[in-house]
PDB file of C-alpha atoms in Angstrom:
ATOM      1  CA  MET H  74       0.000   0.000   0.000  1.00 95.00           C
ATOM      2  CA  ASP H  75       1.321   3.449  -0.933  1.00 95.00           C
ATOM      3  CA  TRP H  76       1.093   6.294   1.569  1.00 96.00           C
ATOM      4  CA  LYS H  77       1.301   9.574  -0.301  1.00 94.00           C
ATOM      5  CA  ILE H  78       1.501  13.071   1.099  1.00 95.00           C
ATOM      6  CA  GLU H  79      -0.691  15.089  -1.216  1.00 96.00           C
ATOM      7  CA  LEU H  80      -1.882  18.153   0.730  1.00 97.00           C
ATOM      8  CA  ILE H  81      -0.296  20.309   3.422  1.00 98.00           C
ATOM      9  CA  ALA H  82      -2.114  23.159   5.190  1.00 98.00           C
ATOM     10  CA  ILE H  83      -0.245  26.470   5.380  1.00 98.00           C
ATOM     11  CA  PRO H  84      -1.694  28.950   7.903  1.00 98.00           C
ATOM     12  CA  VAL H  85      -2.132  32.501   6.588  1.00 98.00           C
ATOM     13  CA  THR H  86      -3.843  35.692   7.739  1.00 98.00           C
ATOM     14  CA  ASP H  87      -5.030  37.001   4.370  1.00 98.00           C
ATOM     15  CA  VAL H  88      -6.083  34.291   1.930  1.00 98.00           C
ATOM     16  CA  ASP H  89      -6.147  36.501  -1.163  1.00 98.00           C
ATOM     17  CA  ARG H  90      -2.718  38.009  -0.401  1.00 98.00           C
ATOM     18  CA  ALA H  91      -1.252  34.517   0.120  1.00 98.00           C
ATOM     19  CA  LYS H  92      -2.917  33.170  -3.037  1.00 98.00           C
ATOM     20  CA  ASP H  93      -1.488  36.086  -5.027  1.00 98.00           C
ATOM     21  CA  PHE H  94       1.975  35.439  -3.558  1.00 98.00           C
ATOM     22  CA  TYR H  95       2.033  31.718  -4.314  1.00 98.00           C
ATOM     23  CA  THR H  96       0.674  32.119  -7.847  1.00 98.00           C
ATOM     24  CA  LYS H  97       3.224  34.904  -8.455  1.00 97.00           C
ATOM     25  CA  ILE H  98       6.032  32.429  -7.716  1.00 97.00           C
ATOM     26  CA  GLY H  99       4.567  29.828 -10.058  1.00 97.00           C
ATOM     27  CA  PHE H 100       2.152  27.715  -8.015  1.00 98.00           C
ATOM     28  CA  ASN H 101      -0.973  26.712  -9.931  1.00 98.00           C
ATOM     29  CA  ALA H 102      -4.266  27.818  -8.354  1.00 98.00           C
ATOM     30  CA  ASP H 103      -6.115  24.503  -8.590  1.00 98.00           C
ATOM     31  CA  HIS H 104      -9.183  25.238  -6.525  1.00 97.00           C
ATOM     32  CA  ASP H 105     -10.783  28.141  -4.640  1.00 98.00           C
ATOM     33  CA  HIS H 106     -14.133  27.425  -3.048  1.00 98.00           C
ATOM     34  CA  ARG H 107     -16.080  29.017  -0.224  1.00 97.00           C
ATOM     35  CA  VAL H 108     -17.819  26.042   1.357  1.00 96.00           C
ATOM     36  CA  THR H 109     -19.582  27.998   4.114  1.00 97.00           C
ATOM     37  CA  GLU H 110     -19.343  31.457   5.648  1.00 96.00           C
ATOM     38  CA  ASN H 111     -16.518  30.162   7.885  1.00 96.00           C
ATOM     39  CA  LEU H 112     -14.790  27.775   5.479  1.00 97.00           C
ATOM     40  CA  ARG H 113     -12.860  28.731   2.342  1.00 98.00           C
ATOM     41  CA  PHE H 114     -10.564  26.175   0.725  1.00 98.00           C
ATOM     42  CA  VAL H 115      -7.798  27.199  -1.711  1.00 98.00           C
ATOM     43  CA  GLN H 116      -5.489  24.550  -3.175  1.00 98.00           C
ATOM     44  CA  LEU H 117      -2.210  25.506  -4.866  1.00 98.00           C
ATOM     45  CA  THR H 118       0.371  23.217  -6.463  1.00 98.00           C
ATOM     46  CA  PRO H 119       4.017  23.921  -7.325  1.00 97.00           C
ATOM     47  CA  PRO H 120       4.838  23.113 -10.969  1.00 95.00           C
ATOM     48  CA  GLY H 121       5.550  19.402 -11.393  1.00 95.00           C
ATOM     49  CA  SER H 122       4.648  18.514  -7.815  1.00 96.00           C
ATOM     50  CA  GLY H 123       2.514  15.612  -6.649  1.00 95.00           C
ATOM     51  CA  CYS H 124       1.842  17.456  -3.394  1.00 97.00           C
ATOM     52  CA  SER H 125      -0.212  20.621  -3.012  1.00 98.00           C
ATOM     53  CA  ILE H 126      -0.685  23.166  -0.263  1.00 98.00           C
ATOM     54  CA  CYS H 127      -3.983  24.494   0.980  1.00 98.00           C
ATOM     55  CA  ILE H 128      -4.712  27.870   2.493  1.00 98.00           C
ATOM     56  CA  GLY H 129      -7.995  29.388   3.480  1.00 98.00           C
ATOM     57  CA  GLU H 130     -10.370  30.123   6.291  1.00 97.00           C
ATOM     58  CA  GLY H 131     -11.244  27.389   8.770  1.00 97.00           C
ATOM     59  CA  ILE H 132      -8.505  25.133   7.368  1.00 96.00           C
ATOM     60  CA  THR H 133      -6.041  24.906  10.265  1.00 96.00           C
ATOM     61  CA  GLU H 134      -5.726  26.105  13.836  1.00 96.00           C
ATOM     62  CA  ALA H 135      -1.973  26.655  13.435  1.00 97.00           C
ATOM     63  CA  ALA H 136      -0.775  30.232  13.829  1.00 98.00           C
ATOM     64  CA  PRO H 137      -0.120  32.120  10.574  1.00 98.00           C
ATOM     65  CA  GLY H 138       3.607  32.174   9.888  1.00 97.00           C
ATOM     66  CA  SER H 139       4.338  29.175  12.116  1.00 98.00           C
ATOM     67  CA  VAL H 140       5.371  26.743   9.361  1.00 98.00           C
ATOM     68  CA  ARG H 141       9.104  26.031   9.190  1.00 97.00           C
ATOM     69  CA  GLY H 142      11.040  23.635   7.004  1.00 93.00           C
ATOM     70  CA  MET H 143       8.762  23.282   4.000  1.00 96.00           C
ATOM     71  CA  GLN H 144      11.040  22.126   1.225  1.00 97.00           C
ATOM     72  CA  ILE H 145      10.781  22.037  -2.544  1.00 97.00           C
ATOM     73  CA  VAL H 146      13.326  20.171  -4.680  1.00 97.00           C
ATOM     74  CA  VAL H 147      14.323  21.711  -8.015  1.00 97.00           C
ATOM     75  CA  SER H 148      16.830  20.908 -10.730  1.00 97.00           C
ATOM     76  CA  SER H 149      18.614  24.265 -10.294  1.00 98.00           C
ATOM     77  CA  ALA H 150      18.684  26.281  -7.076  1.00 98.00           C
ATOM     78  CA  GLU H 151      20.268  29.178  -8.938  1.00 98.00           C
ATOM     79  CA  ASP H 152      17.452  29.293 -11.494  1.00 98.00           C
ATOM     80  CA  ALA H 153      14.866  29.057  -8.699  1.00 98.00           C
ATOM     81  CA  TYR H 154      16.586  31.904  -6.849  1.00 98.00           C
ATOM     82  CA  LYS H 155      16.524  34.057  -9.997  1.00 98.00           C
ATOM     83  CA  GLU H 156      12.818  33.324 -10.542  1.00 97.00           C
ATOM     84  CA  LEU H 157      11.978  34.198  -6.929  1.00 98.00           C
ATOM     85  CA  VAL H 158      13.920  37.467  -7.073  1.00 98.00           C
ATOM     86  CA  ALA H 159      12.342  38.354 -10.436  1.00 97.00           C
ATOM     87  CA  ALA H 160       8.936  37.845  -8.793  1.00 97.00           C
ATOM     88  CA  GLY H 161       9.901  40.303  -6.051  1.00 97.00           C
ATOM     89  CA  VAL H 162      10.540  37.711  -3.357  1.00 98.00           C
ATOM     90  CA  ASP H 163      13.264  38.318  -0.781  1.00 97.00           C
ATOM     91  CA  ALA H 164      15.140  35.033  -1.278  1.00 98.00           C
ATOM     92  CA  THR H 165      18.579  34.282   0.106  1.00 98.00           C
ATOM     93  CA  PRO H 166      21.515  33.850  -2.267  1.00 98.00           C
ATOM     94  CA  VAL H 167      22.200  30.203  -3.097  1.00 98.00           C
ATOM     95  CA  GLU H 168      24.211  28.402  -0.444  1.00 98.00           C
ATOM     96  CA  THR H 169      26.157  25.221  -1.255  1.00 97.00           C
ATOM     97  CA  LEU H 170      26.199  22.537   1.431  1.00 96.00           C
ATOM     98  CA  ASP H 171      27.332  18.913   1.327  1.00 93.00           C
ATOM     99  CA  TRP H 172      23.694  17.804   0.927  1.00 94.00           C
ATOM    100  CA  GLY H 173      22.751  20.228  -1.845  1.00 97.00           C
ATOM    101  CA  LYS H 174      22.371  23.833  -2.898  1.00 98.00           C
ATOM    102  CA  PHE H 175      19.746  25.929  -1.138  1.00 98.00           C
ATOM    103  CA  THR H 176      17.886  29.194  -1.334  1.00 98.00           C
ATOM    104  CA  TYR H 177      15.346  30.217   1.292  1.00 98.00           C
ATOM    105  CA  PHE H 178      12.326  32.500   1.372  1.00 98.00           C
ATOM    106  CA  ALA H 179       9.225  33.241   3.427  1.00 98.00           C
ATOM    107  CA  ASP H 180       5.671  33.973   2.377  1.00 98.00           C
ATOM    108  CA  PRO H 181       3.996  37.241   3.478  1.00 98.00           C
ATOM    109  CA  ASP H 182       2.997  35.664   6.815  1.00 98.00           C
ATOM    110  CA  GLY H 183       6.494  34.367   7.559  1.00 98.00           C
ATOM    111  CA  ASN H 184       5.993  30.685   6.709  1.00 98.00           C
ATOM    112  CA  ARG H 185       9.510  29.581   5.778  1.00 98.00           C
ATOM    113  CA  TRP H 186      10.476  27.567   2.720  1.00 98.00           C
ATOM    114  CA  ALA H 187      13.703  25.942   1.545  1.00 98.00           C
ATOM    115  CA  ILE H 188      14.425  25.298  -2.120  1.00 98.00           C
ATOM    116  CA  GLN H 189      16.942  22.480  -2.607  1.00 98.00           C
ATOM    117  CA  GLU H 190      18.949  21.308  -5.577  1.00 98.00           C
ATOM    118  CA  LEU H 191      20.028  17.780  -4.732  1.00 96.00           C
ATOM    119  CA  PRO H 192      23.753  17.035  -4.940  1.00 93.00           C
ATOM    120  CA  LYS H 193      24.975  15.206  -7.987  1.00 86.00           C
ATOM    121  CA  TYR H 194      26.747  12.034  -6.940  1.00 75.00           C
ATOM    122  CA  ASN H 195      28.913  10.075  -9.354  1.00 61.00           C
TER     123      ASN H 195
END
């Protein structure tokens, strides 16, 4: 039996601001539905990913900005960094570590993301 992570809730204060941010950096806006007055569900997916994030109202009790360590793997950290900066995101310059190359950024609420280029082993 496969166990797949397919959706992760990201707590935000302003759903529209967060949706604009994530789509600006390339996430696809898959779904945006107000279920009830107190429940709005927005699903966003990074390009090529099998896992999406959800933001909205009534989605999670976690504090906005409390997410740390979300990680996306890309083929080129440098290209990802350039795309983030071009989109107006305050990303860190690429850092090379033994376990890959990284750039980091936060969404408008302070949820922190790492972008990793895996090391190339021979």
